[in-house]
Amino acid sequence: MEPLGLPVGNKNPSWRQQLRTPLLRFSATPLRRRLGGAFGVTLLAGALLVGATTAPASAASAAPGMPAVAATPSVAPSVRTPSAAELPPDGDSVASPPGANDWSCRPTAAHPDPVVLVHGTFANRYENWLALSPLLKGLGYCVFALDYGTIPGITSSGSGLLLPIGGLGPVPESAAQLGRFVDLVLNATGAAKVDIVGHSQGGMLPNYYLKFLGGAAKVGRLVGLAPSNHGTTLDGITKLAAYFPGVADLIYTVCQGCRDQAVGSDFNRTMASRPDTVPGVSYTVISTVYDEVVTPWRTQFLTGPNVDNEVLQDHCPITLAEHVAIAFSPTALHLVTNALDPAHATPVFCG
């Protein structure tokens, strides 16, 4: 996020050519004004824990080398579209990213599990999934994306490009929101399970849902892009906060989700009380050596059966994608599509 001093990345023509899609452009001025208010300093500091993504990108078709799936959806029996009172959960009103939240979508035999996208801290579903959502939709998936962890009176409201920011609430509460959303998706589509793709906090909190909220029976695959699986030292900044009384409390008052992600937090001790993984779920972690937010970056990896820990630079040594840009990296997106459909995985290209 350039307004936060974080690089967006992947804005050059080669990125656009590889995804074969026009570059979406918009002004960051409204976001700068939004961060300039009473909570501007707080959000700026807390946003170092972001999974926020305002990178201008859209990918409606598969990148070279990715499998192209063209299947006619089959209508599943005994399904229904959720009512307006049920959607979106918990009263949020953020615009859906392209390709997401078509509640009439029915899974195909090629892709029987709908994909649920979970954004990161200080982000929302629209901004975080501008690239991946239309890509998966174009490959024949039913795609759904939620917002979670918005705080009334602190985050803004609206739709379009001036959007609320989420991922601020306590992670257990956000995981419960995810659980309610998954139930809506399963009821609407008639599917037995969903696959989940998350970025940053959004790649970690589904694991709380799996471990503690009964989500393991409803999820087939969990793919995390730069997930904060074991917390973050933020290159030591979280430890440094202890030397400045009041600063950490100010950040954590606005963003309990930030406190939960700090190394040594009560939340992380709870997560560590059980194994990294649960039986029956396949896990993929996709990390970048240039991650400056979830640090050290190797702590993102999971240990256990059915785990595939991937490093972006192992597939594309020249990529400079860091924590934010990984959600728009063509190489990372290719790893996601391979993880969701390993039976039809293709060689990962460098982009």
PDB file of N, CA and C in Angstrom, residues 11 55 64 74 99 119 129 184 261 264 293 315 317 335:
ATOM      1  N   LYS A  11       3.422  -3.731 -10.910  1.00  0.00           N
ATOM      2  CA  LYS A  11       2.597  -2.802 -11.670  1.00  0.00           C
ATOM      3  C   LYS A  11       3.126  -2.589 -13.082  1.00  0.00           C
ATOM      4  N   ALA A  55      -3.061  -3.084  -4.522  1.00  0.00           N
ATOM      5  CA  ALA A  55      -2.377  -3.157  -5.808  1.00  0.00           C
ATOM      6  C   ALA A  55      -3.383  -3.160  -6.932  1.00  0.00           C
ATOM      7  N   PRO A  64      -0.216 -17.915 -18.474  1.00  0.00           N
ATOM      8  CA  PRO A  64       0.373 -18.979 -19.280  1.00  0.00           C
ATOM      9  C   PRO A  64       0.808 -20.151 -18.411  1.00  0.00           C
ATOM     10  N   SER A  74     -23.151 -27.698 -12.928  1.00  0.00           N
ATOM     11  CA  SER A  74     -24.305 -28.553 -12.730  1.00  0.00           C
ATOM     12  C   SER A  74     -25.052 -28.093 -11.500  1.00  0.00           C
ATOM     13  N   GLY A  99     -15.772 -11.623  -9.757  1.00  0.00           N
ATOM     14  CA  GLY A  99     -15.831 -13.076  -9.787  1.00  0.00           C
ATOM     15  C   GLY A  99     -16.315 -13.726  -8.514  1.00  0.00           C
ATOM     16  N   HIS A 119      -9.205 -12.225   3.535  1.00  0.00           N
ATOM     17  CA  HIS A 119      -8.230 -11.129   3.422  1.00  0.00           C
ATOM     18  C   HIS A 119      -7.385 -11.000   4.690  1.00  0.00           C
ATOM     19  N   TRP A 129      -8.330  -9.217  -3.148  1.00  0.00           N
ATOM     20  CA  TRP A 129      -8.523 -10.316  -4.088  1.00  0.00           C
ATOM     21  C   TRP A 129      -8.880  -9.842  -5.489  1.00  0.00           C
ATOM     22  N   LEU A 184     -22.791 -20.623   5.222  1.00  0.00           N
ATOM     23  CA  LEU A 184     -23.631 -20.024   4.185  1.00  0.00           C
ATOM     24  C   LEU A 184     -23.251 -20.548   2.799  1.00  0.00           C
ATOM     25  N   GLN A 261      -1.458 -11.404  16.824  1.00  0.00           N
ATOM     26  CA  GLN A 261      -0.443 -11.903  15.907  1.00  0.00           C
ATOM     27  C   GLN A 261       0.981 -11.679  16.377  1.00  0.00           C
ATOM     28  N   GLY A 264       4.468 -14.433  21.128  1.00  0.00           N
ATOM     29  CA  GLY A 264       4.334 -14.484  22.576  1.00  0.00           C
ATOM     30  C   GLY A 264       2.965 -14.098  23.099  1.00  0.00           C
ATOM     31  N   VAL A 293       6.859  -8.206   6.987  1.00  0.00           N
ATOM     32  CA  VAL A 293       5.763  -8.062   7.944  1.00  0.00           C
ATOM     33  C   VAL A 293       5.667  -9.272   8.864  1.00  0.00           C
ATOM     34  N   HIS A 315      10.927 -20.852  -7.069  1.00  0.00           N
ATOM     35  CA  HIS A 315      10.320 -20.981  -8.388  1.00  0.00           C
ATOM     36  C   HIS A 315      10.665 -19.806  -9.305  1.00  0.00           C
ATOM     37  N   PRO A 317      13.610 -16.973  -8.869  1.00  0.00           N
ATOM     38  CA  PRO A 317      14.666 -16.318  -8.084  1.00  0.00           C
ATOM     39  C   PRO A 317      14.708 -14.798  -8.247  1.00  0.00           C
ATOM     40  N   LEU A 335       1.077 -20.943  -7.992  1.00  0.00           N
ATOM     41  CA  LEU A 335       1.221 -21.907  -6.903  1.00  0.00           C
ATOM     42  C   LEU A 335      -0.116 -22.151  -6.210  1.00  0.00           C
TER      43      LEU A 335
END
